[in-house]
Coordinates of C-alpha atoms in Angstrom, one line a residue:
M215 CA -12.4 5.7 -25.3
V216 CA -15.1 5.8 -24.0
F217 CA -17.2 3.0 -23.2
A218 CA -20.4 4.1 -21.2
A219 CA -22.2 4.0 -24.3
T220 CA -21.9 -0.1 -23.3
N221 CA -21.5 -0.7 -20.2
S222 CA -25.0 0.5 -19.3
L223 CA -26.1 -1.2 -16.0
T224 CA -29.2 -4.2 -15.5
L225 CA -31.5 -4.0 -12.8
P226 CA -29.6 -7.0 -11.7
D227 CA -26.4 -5.0 -12.0
Y228 CA -27.8 -2.6 -9.8
V229 CA -29.1 -5.2 -6.9
V230 CA -25.8 -6.7 -6.6
I231 CA -23.9 -3.1 -5.8
V232 CA -27.1 -2.3 -3.6
L233 CA -26.5 -5.3 -1.4
Y234 CA -22.9 -5.4 -0.9
L235 CA -23.0 -1.5 -0.1
I236 CA -25.9 -2.2 2.7
G237 CA -24.1 -5.3 4.1
T238 CA -20.6 -3.5 4.3
I239 CA -22.4 -0.4 5.9
A240 CA -25.0 -2.5 8.3
M241 CA -21.5 -4.8 9.4
G242 CA -19.5 -1.6 10.3
I243 CA -23.0 -0.2 12.5
V244 CA -23.0 -2.9 13.9
I245 CA -19.8 -3.1 15.4
G246 CA -19.4 0.5 15.9
A247 CA -22.6 0.2 18.3
R248 CA -19.9 -1.7 20.8
M249 CA -16.7 1.1 20.1
K250 CA -16.7 2.7 23.7
T251 CA -12.8 3.5 24.0
G252 CA -9.7 4.0 22.2
K253 CA -8.2 0.8 22.5
E254 CA -11.4 -0.6 21.1
F255 CA -11.4 2.4 17.9
F256 CA -7.5 2.4 17.2
L257 CA -6.7 -1.3 17.9
G258 CA -10.1 -3.2 18.4
G259 CA -10.1 -4.4 21.8
R260 CA -6.9 -6.6 20.5
R261 CA -9.8 -9.0 19.7
L262 CA -9.8 -9.6 16.1
P263 CA -9.0 -13.4 14.2
W264 CA -6.0 -13.9 12.2
W265 CA -7.9 -15.0 9.3
A266 CA -9.8 -12.0 9.3
I267 CA -6.9 -9.7 9.8
G268 CA -4.9 -12.0 7.3
M269 CA -8.1 -11.2 4.1
S270 CA -7.8 -7.6 5.6
L271 CA -4.2 -7.3 5.0
V272 CA -4.5 -8.6 1.1
A273 CA -7.8 -6.4 0.5
T274 CA -6.1 -3.4 2.4
D275 CA -3.0 -3.7 0.1
I276 CA -5.0 -4.3 -3.4
G277 CA -6.8 -1.0 -3.6
G278 CA -9.0 0.0 -6.6
T279 CA -5.7 1.9 -7.5
D280 CA -4.6 -1.6 -7.9
I281 CA -6.9 -3.2 -9.6
I282 CA -6.4 -0.4 -12.1
G283 CA -3.1 0.6 -12.0
V284 CA -1.3 -2.7 -11.5
G285 CA -3.3 -4.0 -15.0
G286 CA -2.2 -1.0 -16.7
A287 CA 1.3 -1.4 -16.2
A288 CA 0.6 -5.1 -17.0
F289 CA -0.9 -3.7 -20.3
S290 CA 2.1 -1.3 -20.8
H291 CA 5.2 -3.3 -19.7
G292 CA 4.5 -7.2 -19.0
M293 CA 4.1 -9.5 -15.9
A294 CA 7.0 -8.5 -14.7
I295 CA 4.2 -6.1 -12.6
A296 CA 3.9 -9.4 -10.9
N297 CA 7.0 -9.3 -9.1
F298 CA 5.3 -7.2 -6.8
E299 CA 3.3 -9.5 -5.8
W300 CA 5.6 -12.6 -5.8
I301 CA 8.7 -11.3 -4.5
G302 CA 7.7 -7.6 -3.3
C303 CA 5.3 -9.1 -0.7
V304 CA 5.8 -12.8 0.1
P305 CA 9.0 -13.2 1.6
A306 CA 8.6 -9.8 3.7
M307 CA 5.2 -11.5 4.7
I308 CA 7.0 -14.2 5.7
V309 CA 10.0 -13.2 7.0
G310 CA 7.2 -10.7 9.4
A311 CA 4.9 -13.7 10.7
F312 CA 8.3 -15.0 12.5
V313 CA 10.7 -12.1 13.1
F314 CA 8.9 -8.2 13.2
I315 CA 5.3 -8.7 13.9
P316 CA 6.0 -10.6 17.1
F317 CA 8.6 -8.1 18.1
L318 CA 6.5 -5.3 18.1
Y319 CA 3.5 -6.8 19.1
R320 CA 4.8 -7.6 22.8
S321 CA 6.1 -4.3 22.6
G322 CA 2.5 -3.1 23.2
V323 CA 1.8 0.1 20.6
Y324 CA -0.3 1.4 18.5
T325 CA 1.9 3.0 16.4
V326 CA 5.3 2.3 14.4
P327 CA 6.3 5.4 15.3
E328 CA 5.3 5.0 18.6
F329 CA 8.0 1.7 18.7
L330 CA 11.0 4.0 17.2
E331 CA 10.3 6.6 20.1
R332 CA 10.9 3.8 22.2
R333 CA 13.9 2.9 20.7
Y334 CA 15.2 6.4 19.5
N335 CA 14.0 9.2 19.7
V336 CA 11.0 11.8 20.1
G337 CA 12.4 13.6 16.6
V338 CA 12.4 10.0 15.0
R339 CA 8.9 9.7 16.1
A340 CA 7.3 12.7 14.9
V341 CA 9.4 12.6 11.4
M342 CA 8.2 9.1 10.6
A343 CA 4.5 9.7 11.6
A344 CA 4.5 12.7 9.9
C345 CA 5.7 11.0 6.9
W346 CA 2.8 8.4 7.1
L347 CA 0.1 11.4 8.1
V348 CA 0.8 12.8 4.6
F349 CA 0.8 9.9 2.4
M350 CA -1.7 8.9 3.4
A351 CA -3.8 11.8 3.1
C352 CA -2.8 12.3 -0.7
N353 CA -3.1 8.6 -1.0
L354 CA -7.1 9.0 -0.1
G355 CA -7.1 11.3 -2.7
I356 CA -5.8 9.0 -5.0
M357 CA -7.8 6.6 -5.0
L358 CA -10.9 9.1 -4.7
L359 CA -9.8 10.1 -8.2
A360 CA -9.0 6.9 -9.9
S361 CA -12.1 5.2 -8.4
A362 CA -14.0 8.2 -9.8
K363 CA -13.2 8.2 -13.0
M364 CA -13.1 4.4 -13.8
M365 CA -16.8 4.7 -12.6
S366 CA -17.3 7.8 -14.8
T367 CA -15.6 6.6 -17.7
V368 CA -17.1 2.6 -17.8
F369 CA -20.5 3.4 -16.2
G370 CA -20.9 7.1 -17.1
W371 CA -21.9 8.1 -13.6
N372 CA -20.8 11.4 -12.5
E373 CA -17.5 11.9 -11.6
V374 CA -18.0 14.6 -8.7
G375 CA -20.8 12.4 -7.5
C376 CA -18.9 9.4 -7.3
M377 CA -16.4 10.6 -4.7
L378 CA -18.7 12.5 -2.9
V379 CA -20.3 9.1 -2.3
T380 CA -17.9 7.2 -1.8
A381 CA -16.2 9.2 0.8
I382 CA -19.7 9.7 2.4
L383 CA -20.3 5.6 3.0
V384 CA -16.1 4.9 3.6
G385 CA -15.9 7.8 5.7
G386 CA -19.1 6.7 7.7
Y387 CA -18.3 3.5 8.9
T388 CA -15.2 3.3 9.3
F389 CA -16.4 6.7 11.1
V390 CA -18.5 4.0 13.6
G391 CA -16.7 1.1 14.1
G392 CA -12.9 1.8 13.5
L393 CA -10.4 -0.7 13.4
A394 CA -12.5 -4.1 13.6
A395 CA -15.4 -2.3 11.2
V396 CA -12.6 -2.2 8.8
V397 CA -11.0 -5.3 9.4
Y398 CA -14.4 -7.4 8.8
T399 CA -15.8 -5.2 6.5
D400 CA -12.7 -5.8 4.7
M401 CA -12.6 -9.6 4.8
I402 CA -16.0 -9.5 3.0
Q403 CA -14.7 -6.9 0.5
C404 CA -11.6 -9.2 -0.2
G405 CA -14.2 -11.8 -0.9
V406 CA -15.9 -9.7 -3.1
M407 CA -12.5 -8.4 -5.1
I408 CA -11.2 -12.2 -5.4
A409 CA -14.7 -13.3 -7.3
G410 CA -14.8 -10.0 -9.0
C411 CA -11.6 -10.1 -10.8
L412 CA -11.6 -13.4 -11.3
L413 CA -14.2 -13.4 -13.6
I414 CA -12.6 -11.3 -15.7
L415 CA -9.8 -13.6 -16.4
V416 CA -11.4 -16.4 -16.3
L417 CA -13.9 -14.6 -19.5
G418 CA -11.1 -13.6 -20.9
L419 CA -9.2 -16.3 -21.2
V420 CA -12.2 -18.1 -23.0
E421 CA -12.4 -15.1 -25.1
I422 CA -9.1 -15.9 -26.6
G423 CA -8.7 -19.1 -26.5
G424 CA -6.5 -20.4 -23.3
V425 CA -3.0 -19.8 -22.1
G426 CA -1.3 -20.8 -24.3
E427 CA -3.7 -18.9 -27.2
L428 CA -2.8 -16.3 -25.3
R429 CA 0.8 -16.6 -25.2
K430 CA 0.8 -17.2 -29.2
R431 CA -1.1 -13.7 -29.8
L432 CA 1.1 -11.9 -26.8
A433 CA 4.5 -12.9 -29.2
E434 CA 2.6 -11.9 -32.4
A435 CA 1.6 -8.2 -30.8
D436 CA 5.2 -8.0 -30.0
V437 CA 6.4 -8.4 -32.9
R438 CA 4.5 -5.6 -35.0
E439 CA 5.7 -3.6 -32.0
A440 CA 8.7 -4.2 -32.5
A441 CA 9.0 -3.8 -35.8
I442 CA 7.3 -0.7 -35.7
V443 CA 9.8 0.3 -33.6
N444 CA 12.8 -1.1 -35.5
E445 CA 11.4 0.1 -38.7
G446 CA 10.3 -3.0 -40.2
V447 CA 13.3 -4.8 -39.4
S448 CA 12.4 -8.2 -38.8
V449 CA 12.1 -9.7 -35.0
S450 CA 11.7 -13.6 -33.5
N451 CA 9.1 -14.3 -32.1
A452 CA 11.7 -15.4 -29.2
E453 CA 12.9 -12.2 -29.2
A454 CA 10.0 -10.7 -28.9
D455 CA 8.1 -12.9 -25.9
S456 CA 10.8 -12.1 -23.8
E457 CA 9.9 -9.2 -21.8
R458 CA 6.2 -9.1 -22.2
T459 CA 5.5 -12.9 -20.1
S460 CA 8.8 -12.2 -18.9
L461 CA 9.3 -12.0 -14.7
I462 CA 12.7 -11.2 -15.1
L463 CA 13.7 -7.8 -17.4
P464 CA 17.2 -6.6 -18.7
A465 CA 18.5 -4.3 -16.4
D466 CA 18.5 -2.0 -19.6
T467 CA 14.9 -2.6 -20.1
E468 CA 13.0 1.0 -20.6
S469 CA 9.9 -1.2 -18.3
P470 CA 10.2 0.8 -14.9
F471 CA 11.1 -2.9 -13.9
P472 CA 14.8 -4.0 -14.3
W473 CA 15.9 -6.6 -12.7
P474 CA 18.8 -4.8 -10.5
G475 CA 15.4 -2.5 -9.4
I476 CA 13.5 -5.5 -8.4
Y477 CA 15.7 -7.6 -6.3
F478 CA 17.6 -4.4 -4.6
G479 CA 15.1 -1.7 -4.9
L480 CA 11.5 -4.1 -4.3
A481 CA 12.6 -6.9 -2.5
L482 CA 15.0 -6.0 -0.2
I483 CA 14.3 -2.3 0.7
L484 CA 10.2 -1.6 -0.6
S485 CA 8.9 -4.6 0.4
P486 CA 10.1 -5.1 4.1
A487 CA 9.7 -1.3 4.3
Y488 CA 6.0 -1.9 2.9
W489 CA 5.3 -5.1 5.1
L490 CA 7.0 -4.0 8.4
G491 CA 6.9 -0.7 8.7
N492 CA 3.6 0.4 7.2
Q493 CA 1.3 1.9 9.8
A494 CA -1.8 0.9 7.9
I495 CA -0.7 -3.0 7.3
V496 CA 1.2 -3.7 10.9
Q497 CA -1.8 -1.9 12.8
R498 CA -4.5 -4.7 11.8
S499 CA -2.0 -7.6 13.3
L500 CA -1.2 -5.2 16.7
G501 CA -5.1 -5.8 16.9
A502 CA -4.6 -9.6 17.3
R503 CA -5.9 -11.7 20.2
S504 CA -2.4 -12.7 20.6
E505 CA 0.8 -13.2 19.8
F506 CA 0.3 -16.6 17.5
E507 CA -2.8 -15.1 16.0
A508 CA -1.1 -11.7 14.8
R509 CA 1.5 -14.1 13.7
A510 CA -1.1 -16.6 11.5
S511 CA -2.0 -13.5 10.2
Y512 CA 0.3 -12.8 8.0
I513 CA 1.1 -15.9 7.2
W514 CA -2.6 -16.2 5.7
G515 CA -2.3 -12.9 4.0
A516 CA 1.0 -15.0 2.3
L517 CA -0.7 -17.6 1.0
L518 CA -3.7 -15.3 -0.5
K519 CA -1.5 -13.2 -2.2
N520 CA 0.1 -15.8 -4.0
I521 CA -3.3 -15.9 -6.9
I522 CA -3.3 -11.7 -6.8
P523 CA -0.9 -11.7 -10.0
L524 CA -2.9 -14.0 -12.1
I525 CA -6.3 -12.3 -11.4
V526 CA -5.2 -9.0 -11.5
A527 CA -2.4 -8.5 -13.5
V528 CA -3.1 -10.8 -16.4
P529 CA -6.1 -9.7 -17.5
G530 CA -3.7 -6.5 -18.5
L531 CA -2.2 -8.9 -20.7
I532 CA -5.2 -9.9 -22.1
A533 CA -6.5 -6.3 -22.7
V534 CA -3.6 -6.5 -24.7
V535 CA -4.5 -9.0 -27.4
L536 CA -8.5 -7.7 -27.5
L537 CA -7.9 -4.0 -27.1
P538 CA -4.3 -3.5 -28.6
D539 CA -5.5 0.6 -29.7
L540 CA -5.9 1.5 -25.9
S541 CA -2.9 4.6 -25.6
N542 CA -3.1 4.8 -21.7
G543 CA -2.7 1.4 -19.4
D544 CA -4.6 2.5 -16.9
Q545 CA -7.7 2.0 -19.6
A546 CA -6.6 -1.3 -20.0
I547 CA -9.4 -3.2 -16.9
P548 CA -11.5 -0.3 -17.5
S549 CA -12.1 -1.3 -20.7
L550 CA -12.6 -5.2 -20.9
I551 CA -15.6 -4.6 -18.9
G552 CA -17.3 -3.5 -21.7
V553 CA -16.1 -6.4 -23.8
L554 CA -16.3 -9.1 -21.9
L555 CA -19.0 -9.0 -19.2
P556 CA -22.4 -9.5 -20.1
A557 CA -25.6 -7.3 -18.6
G558 CA -26.4 -8.5 -14.9
L559 CA -22.6 -9.6 -14.3
R560 CA -21.1 -6.3 -14.4
G561 CA -22.6 -5.2 -11.4
L562 CA -20.5 -8.3 -9.8
F563 CA -17.6 -6.3 -10.9
V564 CA -18.0 -3.1 -9.4
A565 CA -19.4 -4.2 -6.6
A566 CA -15.3 -5.9 -6.9
F567 CA -14.2 -2.3 -7.4
L568 CA -16.2 -0.6 -4.6
A569 CA -14.6 -3.7 -2.2
A570 CA -11.3 -2.9 -3.2
L571 CA -11.6 0.8 -3.4
M572 CA -13.6 1.4 0.3
S573 CA -11.2 -1.6 1.9
S574 CA -7.7 0.3 1.1
M575 CA -9.2 4.0 1.8
D576 CA -11.0 2.4 5.1
S577 CA -7.3 1.3 6.0
Y578 CA -6.2 4.3 5.5
L579 CA -8.8 6.4 7.1
N580 CA -8.4 4.6 10.6
S581 CA -4.4 4.7 10.7
A582 CA -3.7 7.9 9.6
A583 CA -6.2 9.1 12.5
T584 CA -4.5 6.2 14.6
I585 CA -1.7 8.5 14.2
V586 CA -2.9 12.0 14.3
S587 CA -4.3 10.9 17.9
N588 CA -1.8 9.0 19.9
D589 CA 1.5 9.9 17.3
F590 CA 0.2 13.9 18.0
Y591 CA -2.6 14.9 20.3
K592 CA -1.6 12.4 23.1
R593 CA 2.1 13.1 22.6
F594 CA 2.6 16.1 22.3
I595 CA -1.1 17.9 23.4
D596 CA -2.2 16.4 26.1
R597 CA -0.4 13.3 27.5
D598 CA -3.0 12.5 30.1
V599 CA -6.2 12.2 27.5
S600 CA -8.6 9.6 28.5
D601 CA -9.2 6.4 26.6
E602 CA -12.9 7.9 25.8
R603 CA -11.1 11.4 24.9
L604 CA -9.4 9.5 22.8
L605 CA -12.0 8.3 20.9
K606 CA -13.3 10.9 19.8
V607 CA -10.4 12.2 19.2
G608 CA -9.5 9.7 16.3
R609 CA -13.7 10.3 15.0
V610 CA -13.5 13.7 14.3
T611 CA -10.1 13.2 12.9
T612 CA -11.5 10.4 10.2
I613 CA -14.2 13.7 9.4
V614 CA -11.1 16.0 8.3
L615 CA -9.6 13.2 6.2
V616 CA -12.3 12.5 4.7
A617 CA -13.2 16.0 3.5
W618 CA -9.8 16.3 3.0
A619 CA -8.9 13.2 0.7
V620 CA -12.1 14.8 -1.3
L621 CA -10.7 18.6 -1.9
F622 CA -6.7 16.9 -2.9
A623 CA -9.3 14.5 -5.2
F624 CA -10.4 17.5 -6.8
L625 CA -7.0 18.7 -6.9
L626 CA -5.5 15.9 -8.9
A627 CA -8.2 16.5 -11.2
T628 CA -7.0 19.7 -12.5
M629 CA -3.6 18.5 -13.0
S630 CA -2.0 16.8 -15.5
E631 CA -0.5 13.3 -14.9
K632 CA 1.6 11.5 -17.6
S633 CA 2.3 8.5 -15.7
G634 CA 0.4 5.8 -14.8
I635 CA -1.6 5.4 -11.3
Y636 CA 1.0 2.6 -10.0
A637 CA 4.4 4.3 -10.8
V638 CA 2.4 7.2 -9.0
F639 CA 1.5 5.5 -5.7
Q640 CA 4.9 3.9 -6.1
T641 CA 6.9 7.0 -6.3
L642 CA 5.4 8.8 -3.4
M643 CA 6.0 5.4 -1.0
A644 CA 9.8 5.4 -2.4
F645 CA 10.4 9.1 -1.0
F646 CA 10.1 7.6 2.7
Q647 CA 10.2 4.0 2.7
G648 CA 13.9 3.2 2.0
P649 CA 15.3 5.7 4.9
A650 CA 12.2 4.4 7.2
F651 CA 13.2 0.8 6.7
A652 CA 17.2 1.6 7.2
V653 CA 15.7 3.1 10.0
L654 CA 14.0 0.3 12.0
L655 CA 15.9 -2.5 10.7
L656 CA 19.3 -1.2 11.9
G657 CA 17.9 -0.3 15.3
V658 CA 16.2 -3.6 15.7
L659 CA 19.1 -5.8 15.0
W660 CA 21.8 -3.1 16.3
R661 CA 22.7 -2.2 19.8
R662 CA 24.8 0.7 18.6
A663 CA 22.0 3.0 17.1
T664 CA 21.5 6.2 18.4
G665 CA 18.4 7.9 18.4
Q666 CA 19.9 11.3 17.8
A667 CA 21.9 9.3 14.3
A668 CA 18.4 8.0 13.9
F669 CA 17.3 11.4 13.2
I670 CA 19.8 12.6 11.4
A671 CA 19.9 9.5 8.9
L672 CA 16.3 9.9 8.4
L673 CA 16.0 13.4 7.0
C674 CA 19.2 12.4 4.8
G675 CA 17.8 9.6 3.8
I676 CA 14.7 11.5 2.6
G677 CA 16.4 14.4 0.9
T678 CA 18.1 12.0 -0.9
S679 CA 15.2 10.2 -2.4
V680 CA 13.4 13.8 -3.0
S681 CA 16.2 15.3 -4.4
L682 CA 17.2 11.9 -7.0
Y683 CA 13.4 13.1 -7.8
A684 CA 13.9 16.5 -8.7
L685 CA 17.2 16.0 -10.6
N686 CA 15.2 13.4 -13.1
Q687 CA 12.7 15.7 -14.2
P688 CA 13.3 16.6 -17.8
D689 CA 12.7 20.2 -16.9
V690 CA 15.6 19.9 -13.7
Y691 CA 18.3 18.0 -15.7
G692 CA 18.0 20.0 -19.1
A693 CA 18.5 23.2 -17.2
L694 CA 21.6 21.7 -15.3
G695 CA 22.9 20.6 -18.9
W696 CA 23.0 16.9 -17.4
E697 CA 22.0 13.8 -18.5
P698 CA 19.0 11.7 -17.3
L699 CA 20.0 10.1 -13.6
F700 CA 18.3 6.6 -15.2
R701 CA 17.5 5.2 -18.1
I702 CA 14.2 3.7 -17.0
H703 CA 10.9 5.6 -16.7
E704 CA 9.8 6.0 -13.4
P705 CA 12.8 4.7 -11.5
F706 CA 10.9 5.1 -8.3
L707 CA 12.7 2.0 -7.3
Y708 CA 16.4 3.2 -7.4
F709 CA 15.6 6.0 -5.1
S710 CA 14.7 3.7 -2.7
I711 CA 17.6 2.2 -3.1
W712 CA 20.3 5.0 -3.1
A713 CA 18.0 7.0 0.3
F714 CA 18.2 3.3 2.2
L715 CA 22.1 2.6 1.6
V716 CA 22.2 7.0 2.6
T717 CA 20.3 6.9 5.5
A718 CA 22.6 3.3 6.9
A719 CA 25.6 5.2 6.2
V720 CA 24.7 8.5 8.2
L721 CA 23.4 6.6 11.0
V722 CA 26.5 4.3 11.3
V723 CA 28.7 7.1 11.3
V724 CA 26.6 9.5 13.1
S725 CA 26.3 6.8 15.6
L726 CA 29.7 5.4 15.8
L727 CA 30.7 8.7 16.8
G728 CA 28.3 9.6 19.1
T729 CA 27.5 8.1 22.8
P730 CA 25.9 5.1 23.1
E731 CA 21.6 4.9 24.1
P732 CA 20.7 4.4 27.6
S733 CA 20.3 0.4 28.4
G734 CA 16.5 1.0 28.9
K735 CA 16.4 2.0 25.0
L736 CA 18.0 -1.6 23.9
R737 CA 15.4 -3.4 25.5
Y738 CA 13.7 -2.7 21.7
V739 CA 16.7 -4.5 20.3
F740 CA 15.9 -8.0 18.9
G741 CA 17.3 -10.1 22.1
G742 CA 17.4 -7.4 24.5
H743 CA 13.4 -7.5 26.1
T744 CA 12.3 -10.4 28.5
G745 CA 9.2 -11.4 26.7
D746 CA 7.0 -9.7 28.7
T747 CA 4.3 -8.3 26.7
C748 CA 3.0 -4.6 27.2
S749 CA -0.2 -3.5 27.7
P750 CA -1.0 -0.5 24.8
T751 CA -1.5 2.0 27.1
D752 CA 1.8 1.9 28.8
T753 CA 4.2 3.7 26.3
E754 CA 6.9 6.0 27.3
S755 CA 5.2 8.6 25.8
S756 CA 2.7 9.0 28.4
A757 CA 4.8 8.3 31.4
G758 CA 7.5 6.1 33.0
P759 CA 11.2 5.6 31.3
A760 CA 12.0 4.0 28.2
G761 CA 11.4 0.5 27.9
R762 CA 9.7 -0.4 30.9
C763 CA 7.0 -2.1 29.2
L764 CA 8.8 -4.8 27.4

């Protein structure tokens, strides 16, 4: 369905959009004028306040793809998608605030892969850095394409033009201002994003008649759908309502969010892997002014996270009632704009969508540049590179990544993808996040874990998740004469469970069969450090024995 005809923007809409863009770019340029070294570009000079980092964490996690994808998943599968915020974010962020983030902050590293080299070896660092770089680079293209399609469908804008303008704007202020520009612009973008999504939620509930009426009409919609599926057999409202508005779904649900996957795949693996090991997330807290502020940033972000399902997922349920004939869940949020927002207010939502898109893109751009500069260039090409030279490498890498994102977006546009945006994003992460978390968790909790074992286990875990994905494709298991490995649609949560278990098992067995690590490595295990803070420039990748900084 194309709503461009009814969604034309008026002069006030464009004024809001232009003011937002000018304000964001101006802030990035002002901050960038002070950038002189790599430390300032990659970690904001370790002068970032907790309140700005916390809002940046939220803005980074909820991008333009999430506004479309989460609302689309809620339209297709119900409120179980809210588990990705309430169960999949808040608990891990609280644990991170009190346990992992202070530990990583004291190590003085720039990146999570750098920490893994200190604990294990350079092979583990290289594999993890490569995984994160590939994921971030691909995700940049996904973000660009998703935003361009949304703006093209809703407002009739040229899709190619949307991609190019967005890439230039985001790449521009990230190139100039580094992490500091990213965090402070994210702070503004977080506020704009919340305001725009809240506008859709409130107007949608007003249009329907309140929360009670929404639940009633959702139950009626489910009864109609169940009757069609069961060829007219009567289904009670209670039975129909059970999945659409429930957070906990049975193991045999057709939804991608059954309770075993949510609790074991999301809460215990993917969520902590994301919030404790994702370079784009952790890098913000590493730039805090102190260990206390690094902790406070995660707690503040967790508090803000509690409102996200209400303003992003519930509009997807509103679309079930107001727009029941949509063929694709990813059309839900864009379509609601044409139905709910009067002329003059659409600009606010466009600004909110641009804010969500830009906040995620700038974060991945800066973090990917950090990995290339520190985990590859400084580690393997020039160990004695100056901080000023590293700043230039980071900025050049930013330009290259922007160009790649545009090219990859064009490539994706030529492909046919039946899955929703959110499922594609989560499947990409499931390939390596389970193994990454197993290696990180055992490394900081178990003294006996060895570098050789971690490297072998990491490769085995990634191979497991990719193999499960391949064997679950209809063309593959059909050719082999097998039944599907998983009954649910898009079983990315189960990929992460099995990959985590395989990685952990291999790491334990190979570690016990091998030689224990030297005492220097054990300083990166909980309880093995002195409590002193490393300088971010004092890394074992530059010189010196393992563990000399902690």
